XYZ file of C-alpha atoms in Angstrom:
563
model
C 30.118 86.555 15.200
C 26.047 87.805 13.724
C 27.692 86.460 10.485
C 28.484 83.099 11.186
C 25.286 82.930 13.257
C 23.581 83.521 10.145
C 25.334 81.329 7.732
C 25.102 77.988 10.965
C 20.792 78.506 10.576
C 20.610 78.718 6.891
C 23.014 75.586 6.662
C 21.092 74.060 9.417
C 17.339 75.273 7.584
C 18.704 73.517 3.933
C 19.703 70.382 5.588
C 15.704 69.925 7.599
C 14.475 71.295 4.202
C 16.495 68.178 1.842
C 15.672 65.995 4.674
C 11.714 66.787 4.232
C 11.915 66.648 0.820
C 13.589 63.085 0.943
C 11.255 61.831 3.739
C 8.448 63.249 1.074
C 9.588 61.802 -1.753
C 9.922 58.046 -0.097
C 6.671 58.214 1.229
C 5.369 58.621 -2.376
C 7.831 55.643 -3.667
C 6.583 53.354 -0.696
C 2.670 54.319 -0.846
C 2.621 53.344 -5.195
C 4.732 50.221 -3.748
C 2.307 48.992 -1.496
C -0.752 49.366 -3.903
C 0.798 48.296 -6.671
C 2.520 45.125 -5.511
C -0.556 42.952 -4.489
C -2.302 43.170 -8.375
C 1.450 42.203 -9.891
C 1.124 39.168 -7.930
C -2.155 37.960 -9.048
C -1.302 36.147 -12.553
C 1.557 34.017 -10.505
C -1.429 32.947 -7.780
C -3.231 31.576 -11.095
C -1.319 30.341 -12.950
C -1.737 26.803 -14.644
C 1.113 25.257 -15.710
C 3.026 25.776 -19.214
C 2.317 22.645 -21.260
C 5.398 20.281 -22.109
C 7.390 20.785 -25.448
C 6.234 24.414 -25.425
C 9.477 27.008 -26.769
C 8.581 29.559 -24.674
C 10.936 32.408 -23.582
C 10.544 31.667 -20.221
C 12.002 35.103 -19.534
C 8.860 36.037 -20.434
C 6.427 37.455 -17.361
C 3.718 35.181 -15.876
C 1.213 37.146 -17.753
C 3.164 36.536 -21.296
C 4.273 32.640 -20.688
C 0.391 31.974 -19.722
C -1.118 33.899 -22.871
C 2.124 31.518 -25.209
C 0.866 28.836 -23.666
C -2.743 29.052 -24.790
C -1.858 30.153 -28.557
C 0.320 26.878 -28.246
C -2.121 24.648 -27.168
C -4.450 25.870 -29.909
C -1.484 25.014 -32.476
C -1.937 21.922 -34.617
C 0.843 19.286 -34.689
C 3.114 19.661 -37.562
C 4.127 16.411 -39.887
C 5.403 15.231 -42.861
C 2.887 14.321 -45.550
C 3.448 10.910 -45.163
C 3.744 10.518 -41.232
C 0.271 9.856 -39.735
C -1.545 12.477 -37.336
C -0.125 11.386 -33.762
C -3.346 11.077 -31.466
C -2.292 13.211 -28.709
C -4.729 12.572 -25.236
C -5.189 16.491 -24.811
C -7.515 17.160 -21.908
C -10.283 17.538 -24.419
C -10.164 14.011 -25.776
C -11.365 13.598 -22.026
C -14.797 15.200 -22.479
C -17.828 13.940 -21.960
C -19.950 13.624 -25.221
C -22.483 15.764 -22.905
C -21.680 19.113 -21.203
C -24.193 18.336 -18.251
C -21.622 15.273 -17.254
C -19.481 17.797 -16.899
C -21.182 20.414 -15.087
C -22.477 17.929 -12.527
C -18.627 16.788 -11.573
C -17.715 20.762 -10.957
C -20.648 21.402 -8.888
C -18.841 19.257 -6.045
C -15.992 20.524 -4.345
C -13.051 17.863 -3.831
C -12.255 17.411 -0.690
C -8.820 18.014 -1.071
C -8.367 21.510 -2.829
C -8.480 25.013 -1.040
C -10.672 27.693 -2.345
C -8.110 30.126 -1.348
C -6.465 31.028 -4.505
C -3.073 30.686 -2.458
C -3.407 26.831 -3.248
C -2.634 27.060 -7.039
C 1.140 28.423 -5.747
C 3.386 26.285 -7.020
C 6.943 27.567 -6.975
C 8.704 24.840 -8.653
C 6.600 26.029 -12.033
C 9.099 28.788 -11.328
C 11.097 30.214 -14.331
C 14.800 29.565 -13.132
C 14.314 25.507 -12.068
C 12.654 24.878 -15.853
C 15.122 23.106 -17.790
C 16.575 21.170 -14.633
C 13.447 19.954 -13.701
C 10.821 19.725 -16.249
C 12.020 20.102 -19.240
C 11.013 16.883 -21.629
C 14.256 15.254 -23.600
C 14.660 16.693 -27.201
C 12.561 14.454 -29.318
C 14.850 14.685 -32.421
C 11.777 15.282 -34.258
C 10.569 11.418 -33.831
C 6.749 11.219 -34.535
C 3.983 8.596 -35.274
C 4.242 6.884 -38.603
C 1.517 4.356 -38.058
C 0.190 4.043 -41.893
C -0.262 0.805 -43.423
C 2.568 0.584 -46.297
C 2.157 0.662 -50.028
C 2.260 -3.804 -49.792
C -0.610 -3.640 -47.475
C -3.890 -5.010 -48.310
C -7.852 -4.611 -46.836
C -8.901 -8.092 -44.350
C -8.805 -11.323 -46.513
C -12.043 -13.436 -45.790
C -12.792 -14.681 -42.648
C -11.646 -18.250 -41.713
C -13.282 -18.300 -38.199
C -14.044 -16.771 -35.025
C -11.143 -15.759 -32.428
C -12.763 -15.266 -28.650
C -10.078 -13.901 -25.996
C -10.114 -14.165 -22.685
C -7.526 -11.489 -21.297
C -5.523 -11.647 -18.162
C -4.002 -9.519 -15.475
C -4.671 -6.120 -14.415
C -5.295 -3.206 -16.730
C -2.375 -2.436 -18.896
C -0.840 -6.569 -19.011
C -4.845 -6.289 -20.388
C -4.181 -3.820 -23.066
C -0.882 -4.773 -24.608
C -2.784 -8.459 -24.880
C -5.804 -7.100 -26.425
C -3.802 -5.333 -29.284
C -1.519 -8.397 -29.841
C -4.755 -10.541 -30.141
C -5.602 -7.759 -32.869
C -2.387 -8.575 -34.841
C -2.997 -12.143 -34.294
C -6.039 -12.097 -35.463
C -4.776 -10.552 -38.917
C -2.174 -12.908 -39.411
C -4.593 -16.155 -38.872
C -7.437 -14.296 -40.904
C -9.640 -14.389 -37.978
C -13.022 -12.299 -36.587
C -12.128 -10.985 -34.094
C -14.837 -10.758 -31.035
C -14.675 -8.252 -28.147
C -12.228 -9.390 -25.680
C -13.375 -10.462 -22.137
C -11.660 -8.851 -19.711
C -10.220 -10.905 -16.598
C -12.723 -11.087 -13.633
C -10.834 -13.905 -11.558
C -7.336 -12.445 -10.846
C -6.320 -11.032 -7.687
C -8.496 -8.081 -8.008
C -11.695 -9.619 -8.765
C -13.504 -6.637 -10.666
C -16.662 -7.664 -13.059
C -15.745 -4.240 -15.632
C -16.500 -5.473 -19.141
C -14.906 -4.674 -22.043
C -16.965 -1.230 -22.524
C -16.949 -0.318 -18.934
C -13.548 -0.106 -19.490
C -13.391 0.769 -23.295
C -15.077 2.678 -25.742
C -16.248 -0.510 -27.588
C -17.756 0.907 -31.073
C -14.597 2.850 -31.695
C -12.722 0.195 -31.210
C -14.578 -1.856 -33.871
C -14.438 1.363 -36.683
C -11.256 2.196 -35.698
C -9.968 -1.273 -36.974
C -12.272 -1.861 -39.935
C -9.749 -1.925 -42.447
C -7.629 -3.982 -40.175
C -9.799 -6.827 -38.923
C -13.133 -7.396 -38.532
C -14.519 -7.700 -35.015
C -17.714 -7.751 -33.601
C -19.394 -7.302 -29.971
C -20.387 -11.484 -29.805
C -20.694 -14.918 -31.388
C -23.593 -14.788 -33.754
C -26.615 -16.575 -33.107
C -26.267 -20.164 -33.653
C -21.849 -20.496 -34.063
C -22.534 -21.976 -30.699
C -23.331 -25.215 -32.994
C -19.485 -25.597 -34.290
C -17.009 -26.500 -33.105
C -14.257 -25.049 -30.572
C -11.192 -25.504 -29.062
C -9.021 -23.739 -26.449
C -5.563 -23.023 -26.863
C -3.051 -21.477 -24.917
C -0.803 -19.725 -27.545
C 3.094 -20.032 -26.929
C 4.728 -17.132 -25.641
C 6.572 -14.285 -27.607
C 5.613 -16.367 -30.547
C 6.473 -14.853 -34.093
C 4.850 -15.344 -38.052
C 5.273 -18.982 -38.552
C 3.891 -19.821 -35.316
C 0.491 -18.326 -36.142
C 0.738 -19.394 -40.004
C 1.504 -23.025 -39.419
C 0.098 -24.105 -36.690
C -2.460 -21.960 -35.298
C -4.047 -21.222 -39.157
C -3.888 -24.834 -39.565
C -6.868 -25.578 -36.602
C -9.205 -23.797 -38.979
C -9.061 -26.944 -41.135
C -11.642 -28.473 -37.767
C -12.598 -26.033 -35.880
C -14.482 -22.684 -36.425
C -13.873 -20.826 -33.536
C -10.674 -20.690 -31.426
C -10.453 -19.284 -27.742
C -7.411 -17.801 -26.349
C -7.052 -18.544 -22.904
C -4.478 -16.180 -21.828
C -3.362 -12.688 -23.739
C -0.429 -11.443 -22.247
C 2.775 -11.981 -23.982
C 1.811 -14.224 -26.698
C 3.328 -12.121 -29.766
C 7.064 -11.741 -29.659
C 8.299 -8.346 -29.498
C 10.668 -8.067 -32.783
C 11.258 -9.569 -35.970
C 7.675 -9.265 -37.116
C 6.399 -7.984 -40.726
C 6.215 -3.795 -40.315
C 2.447 -3.407 -40.800
C 1.440 -6.206 -37.662
C 4.469 -3.871 -35.787
C 2.172 -0.548 -36.931
C -1.411 -2.344 -36.524
C -0.244 -3.196 -33.194
C 0.412 0.700 -32.582
C -2.629 1.746 -34.287
C -4.723 -0.745 -32.144
C -2.525 0.494 -28.741
C -2.743 4.295 -29.700
C -5.704 4.646 -31.321
C -7.909 2.084 -31.206
C -7.932 1.057 -27.690
C -9.908 4.548 -26.571
C -11.385 4.406 -22.808
C -15.145 4.915 -21.842
C -16.432 8.405 -21.998
C -17.169 8.031 -18.156
C -13.379 7.468 -17.570
C -12.319 10.097 -19.688
C -14.604 12.282 -18.521
C -13.568 11.557 -14.950
C -9.476 11.361 -15.978
C -10.051 15.280 -17.489
C -11.466 16.578 -14.339
C -8.714 15.153 -12.525
C -5.671 16.090 -15.369
C -7.701 19.494 -14.692
C -7.715 19.872 -10.707
C -3.586 18.840 -10.594
C -2.794 21.560 -13.018
C -4.480 24.250 -11.050
C -1.559 23.727 -8.939
C 1.264 24.162 -12.010
C 3.522 21.610 -13.228
C 3.012 18.339 -11.576
C 4.872 15.029 -11.366
C 2.762 11.641 -11.515
C 4.399 8.960 -9.651
C 3.621 5.556 -9.934
C 4.210 4.045 -6.357
C 3.789 0.406 -6.980
C 3.545 -0.534 -3.095
C 0.304 -2.260 -3.060
C 0.015 -5.796 -1.535
C -0.271 -7.762 -4.320
C 2.794 -6.292 -6.173
C 4.905 -6.927 -2.722
C 3.746 -10.472 -2.253
C 4.544 -11.199 -6.061
C 7.904 -9.729 -6.126
C 8.392 -11.276 -2.350
C 9.822 -7.811 -1.249
C 9.563 -7.309 2.308
C 12.383 -4.087 3.026
C 11.238 -2.424 6.074
C 8.130 -4.037 7.057
C 7.360 -5.430 10.055
C 7.409 -9.571 10.614
C 3.802 -9.824 10.926
C 3.505 -7.858 7.274
C 5.926 -10.299 5.960
C 4.298 -13.007 6.639
C 0.819 -12.007 6.009
C 2.780 -11.903 2.144
C 4.514 -14.712 2.113
C 0.737 -16.401 2.980
C -0.410 -14.660 -0.231
C 1.928 -15.383 -2.581
C 1.763 -19.539 -1.381
C -1.715 -19.734 -1.857
C -2.160 -17.618 -5.130
C -1.903 -20.896 -7.145
C 0.055 -19.246 -10.254
C 2.677 -17.913 -8.821
C 4.889 -20.223 -8.938
C 8.138 -19.434 -7.323
C 7.348 -19.719 -3.311
C 10.116 -19.240 -1.919
C 11.986 -15.508 -2.574
C 14.674 -13.728 -0.801
C 13.216 -10.004 -0.110
C 16.816 -8.998 0.719
C 18.568 -10.510 -2.639
C 15.723 -9.128 -4.926
C 16.205 -5.704 -3.441
C 19.640 -5.309 -3.983
C 19.147 -6.773 -7.333
C 17.282 -3.870 -8.390
C 13.858 -6.243 -8.574
C 12.167 -4.517 -5.587
C 9.969 -1.456 -6.303
C 11.549 1.400 -4.087
C 9.687 1.852 -0.981
C 7.936 5.639 -0.374
C 10.947 6.691 1.573
C 13.538 5.138 -0.857
C 11.500 7.485 -3.400
C 11.522 10.302 -1.142
C 15.142 10.467 -1.080
C 15.242 10.330 -5.331
C 13.071 13.288 -5.807
C 14.879 15.669 -3.618
C 18.454 14.466 -4.770
C 16.725 15.163 -8.349
C 16.161 19.107 -7.217
C 12.273 19.215 -6.505
C 11.504 20.858 -3.912
C 8.755 20.293 -0.779
C 5.749 22.000 -2.151
C 5.867 20.292 -5.768
C 2.364 18.893 -6.609
C 3.070 14.680 -6.788
C 0.015 12.661 -7.984
C 0.140 9.225 -6.365
C -0.951 6.629 -9.165
C -1.188 3.808 -7.790
C -4.105 1.163 -5.291
C -4.346 1.085 -2.084
C -0.738 1.614 -0.309
C 0.149 -1.254 2.229
C 0.479 -0.050 5.440
C -1.580 2.949 4.398
C -1.156 6.551 5.336
C 1.295 5.706 7.793
C 3.633 3.974 5.262
C 3.624 7.023 2.904
C 4.520 9.389 6.729
C 8.615 9.439 5.794
C 7.267 10.788 1.640
C 4.900 12.897 3.139
C 8.143 14.508 5.628
C 9.766 15.555 2.404
C 6.824 16.435 -0.077
C 3.533 17.604 1.718
C 1.581 17.967 -1.505
C 1.027 14.191 -2.410
C -2.549 13.799 -4.317
C -4.338 11.039 -5.288
C -7.701 10.239 -7.006
C -9.175 10.257 -3.317
C -7.870 13.477 -2.454
C -8.845 15.264 -5.554
C -12.522 14.199 -6.357
C -15.429 13.174 -3.808
C -16.649 9.763 -2.639
C -20.165 10.578 -5.155
C -17.759 11.321 -7.904
C -15.861 8.059 -7.675
C -18.420 6.120 -6.607
C -18.908 4.577 -9.766
C -15.498 3.734 -10.127
C -15.322 2.222 -6.851
C -14.714 -1.704 -6.442
C -13.529 -1.491 -10.185
C -9.964 -1.851 -9.897
C -9.617 -1.446 -13.570
C -11.458 1.321 -13.954
C -9.489 2.978 -10.938
C -6.367 2.393 -12.558
C -7.521 3.780 -16.001
C -8.011 7.023 -14.180
C -4.186 6.667 -12.576
C -3.299 5.781 -16.454
C -4.798 9.031 -18.223
C -3.460 11.528 -15.241
C 0.230 9.959 -15.676
C 0.169 10.141 -19.357
C -0.749 13.590 -19.319
C 1.916 14.280 -16.348
C 4.547 16.950 -16.465
C 7.390 14.457 -15.540
C 6.661 10.518 -14.956
C 8.569 8.442 -12.056
C 7.882 4.912 -11.512
C 8.732 3.373 -8.747
C 8.798 -0.199 -10.266
C 9.180 -1.127 -14.020
C 5.869 -3.186 -13.929
C 3.150 -2.993 -16.373
C 1.346 0.525 -15.762
C 5.467 1.849 -16.449
C 5.851 0.153 -19.253
C 3.044 1.204 -20.667
C 2.688 4.476 -19.502
C 6.417 5.171 -20.567
C 5.496 3.885 -23.999
C 2.567 6.138 -24.944
C 4.056 9.246 -23.792
C 7.239 8.449 -26.290
C 4.695 7.681 -29.126
C 3.247 11.313 -27.710
C 6.666 13.131 -28.123
C 8.726 11.900 -25.730
C 7.638 12.945 -23.236
C 9.741 13.279 -19.858
C 9.970 10.000 -17.904
C 12.712 9.659 -15.099
C 13.480 5.576 -15.378
C 15.035 5.215 -11.093
C 17.726 3.294 -11.129
C 16.458 0.769 -8.126
C 20.059 -0.719 -8.239
C 22.223 2.037 -7.489
C 19.709 3.993 -5.115
C 18.903 1.447 -2.804
C 23.045 0.419 -2.568
C 23.291 4.333 -1.813
C 21.014 4.868 0.859
C 21.719 1.534 2.360
C 25.254 3.377 2.899
C 23.760 6.386 4.124
C 21.611 3.875 6.802
C 25.129 2.383 7.684
C 26.869 5.851 8.102
C 29.221 5.749 5.184
C 27.550 8.154 3.171
C 25.927 11.463 4.612
C 22.493 12.498 3.425
C 23.734 15.296 1.895
C 24.761 17.038 -1.694
C 27.155 14.888 -2.873
C 25.149 11.890 -2.824
C 22.446 14.421 -4.886
C 24.706 14.802 -7.241
C 25.875 11.040 -7.803
C 21.996 10.384 -7.702
C 21.678 12.948 -10.531
C 24.724 11.603 -12.548
C 23.119 8.310 -12.399
C 19.362 9.398 -13.891
C 20.536 11.725 -16.808
C 20.432 9.175 -19.354
C 17.019 8.139 -18.167
C 14.815 10.977 -18.391
C 12.906 9.144 -21.875
C 14.890 10.382 -24.442
C 14.424 8.642 -27.967
C 16.115 5.267 -28.807
C 16.275 2.126 -30.159
C 13.954 -0.415 -28.540
C 16.518 -2.771 -26.828
C 17.111 -6.316 -27.864
C 17.769 -9.489 -26.277
C 20.554 -9.081 -23.964
C 24.000 -11.169 -24.664
C 24.237 -14.920 -23.925
C 20.946 -15.363 -23.348
C 18.518 -18.420 -24.882
C 15.518 -20.031 -25.490
C 12.147 -17.985 -23.317
C 15.217 -15.952 -21.307
C 16.373 -14.773 -24.249
C 12.758 -13.361 -24.651
C 12.056 -12.198 -21.120
C 15.353 -9.620 -21.989
C 14.494 -8.446 -24.518
C 12.408 -4.453 -23.760
C 8.430 -4.767 -24.137
C 7.117 -3.731 -27.614
C 4.879 -1.638 -25.772
C 7.497 0.298 -23.659
C 9.032 1.651 -26.431
C 7.509 1.647 -29.761
C 10.605 3.168 -31.771
C 11.748 2.214 -34.600
C 8.533 0.217 -35.514
C 6.020 2.957 -35.661
C 8.407 6.086 -34.763
C 10.161 7.775 -37.383
C 11.900 11.241 -37.629
C 9.952 14.229 -40.112
C 11.013 15.604 -43.119
C 11.646 18.790 -41.495
C 14.726 17.295 -39.105
C 16.142 15.395 -41.950
C 16.863 17.706 -44.199
C 18.515 19.753 -41.581
């Protein structure tokens, strides 16, 4: 009996000791992790996004990724000896010539950004979704090749002066200026620095030097065209002619019709600059000159580059980001006749603007037909559905590259309900920082252009001048990820959801993903005219030169050809 009791006591003691040891071990284990875990999370809170095109192994730790990213940014771009080095818009290019200007802007805290470290946490920059959401398409080693051919000669003696009055918004003027550089070369003219449009819808008083680096523009083109800031004294006495150059004209038109004007005049004034040169069938050296003018000579002014860099840096503080060109401003809707989702009074206001704008030729437009054909910009609500379908999470940082959205913040409610981090230059910077750019739509658009070109993903809601210019620039810089929405398919799917014949669910999202698999900015040749089109319609159906400079200004490097 005693022996049995002794055995029971021993068993109980053993169990108590075993439980005590386990409890002590568990407490020690928990204490270590409670103290260490927060430090392990610190690098993630301060993570800047990985530069696009980085070949980093995304299974590395966050700290290793950050180190690899910094090493990548410091590397020089490799290319074959005969290919010109691409002029990448790294953020350092936007810096002011003096550190004092940068320091002044950095002293002011932007109104939207929280000072809490947790505000920089971006779950969408996590490793698992990188390939699906952020990874650029394969660029197949296409790099800029814009150096002149062996037949290219220094500019011939100038026969006269070419004055240019640009028209339209920032990107319409950019394309026109670059075309006029090529035209000046063709007709042996001295180009006077173009005059920016001050009479259009935006009523912007900016001069060329307010928006672009004038001295760099002149010097960069010195081996191609003689460019001067203004007409020399005494030239006013010479005869002048104002000429509307025909749209989409080729080499023979300028050599045979325009160049003969030098026999009677010493100054030719181009009344408009947009779409005056054909997209295709021009000599290789003229096409390469257009690219050199657009991507190398035409740089933004120092103050715009400096402010643009600041905005890019502040967006990057959140991690990987989307630049959304939300073309939902009053002028765009009035011009296109698109009124889906607007009130009766808003639609009437837009019709009145269209009617009273003399140079908008089409007055009566059926907005419903326009939308079903895919000719309308996506609404903020439609953009929200698109981004959700593509897989971007609700806290994805989105930069709204746009002017004043028609309807204001209330119009953005449907988009904000899906994506809470909607940012803009007005929310990233203080009023003091933006003061010099206010009331100058061209300069404000230039800031949006910089942030869009530098973004990890660019998505335009409409294929206008801004969308085409940014897409072309991103192609030139290595075919960065640019998602071009299929507006016709999207609105039809969304309308079916509205009628109840489709559900807002994964099945619809999979169809949207499938539609956009081939619309992500991968290399392809520029599209020619649509079959069956003739005359001016044929030219209008071509893909614009500055939307896709391949094959004229991009070629595959030697390393790719030998594989």
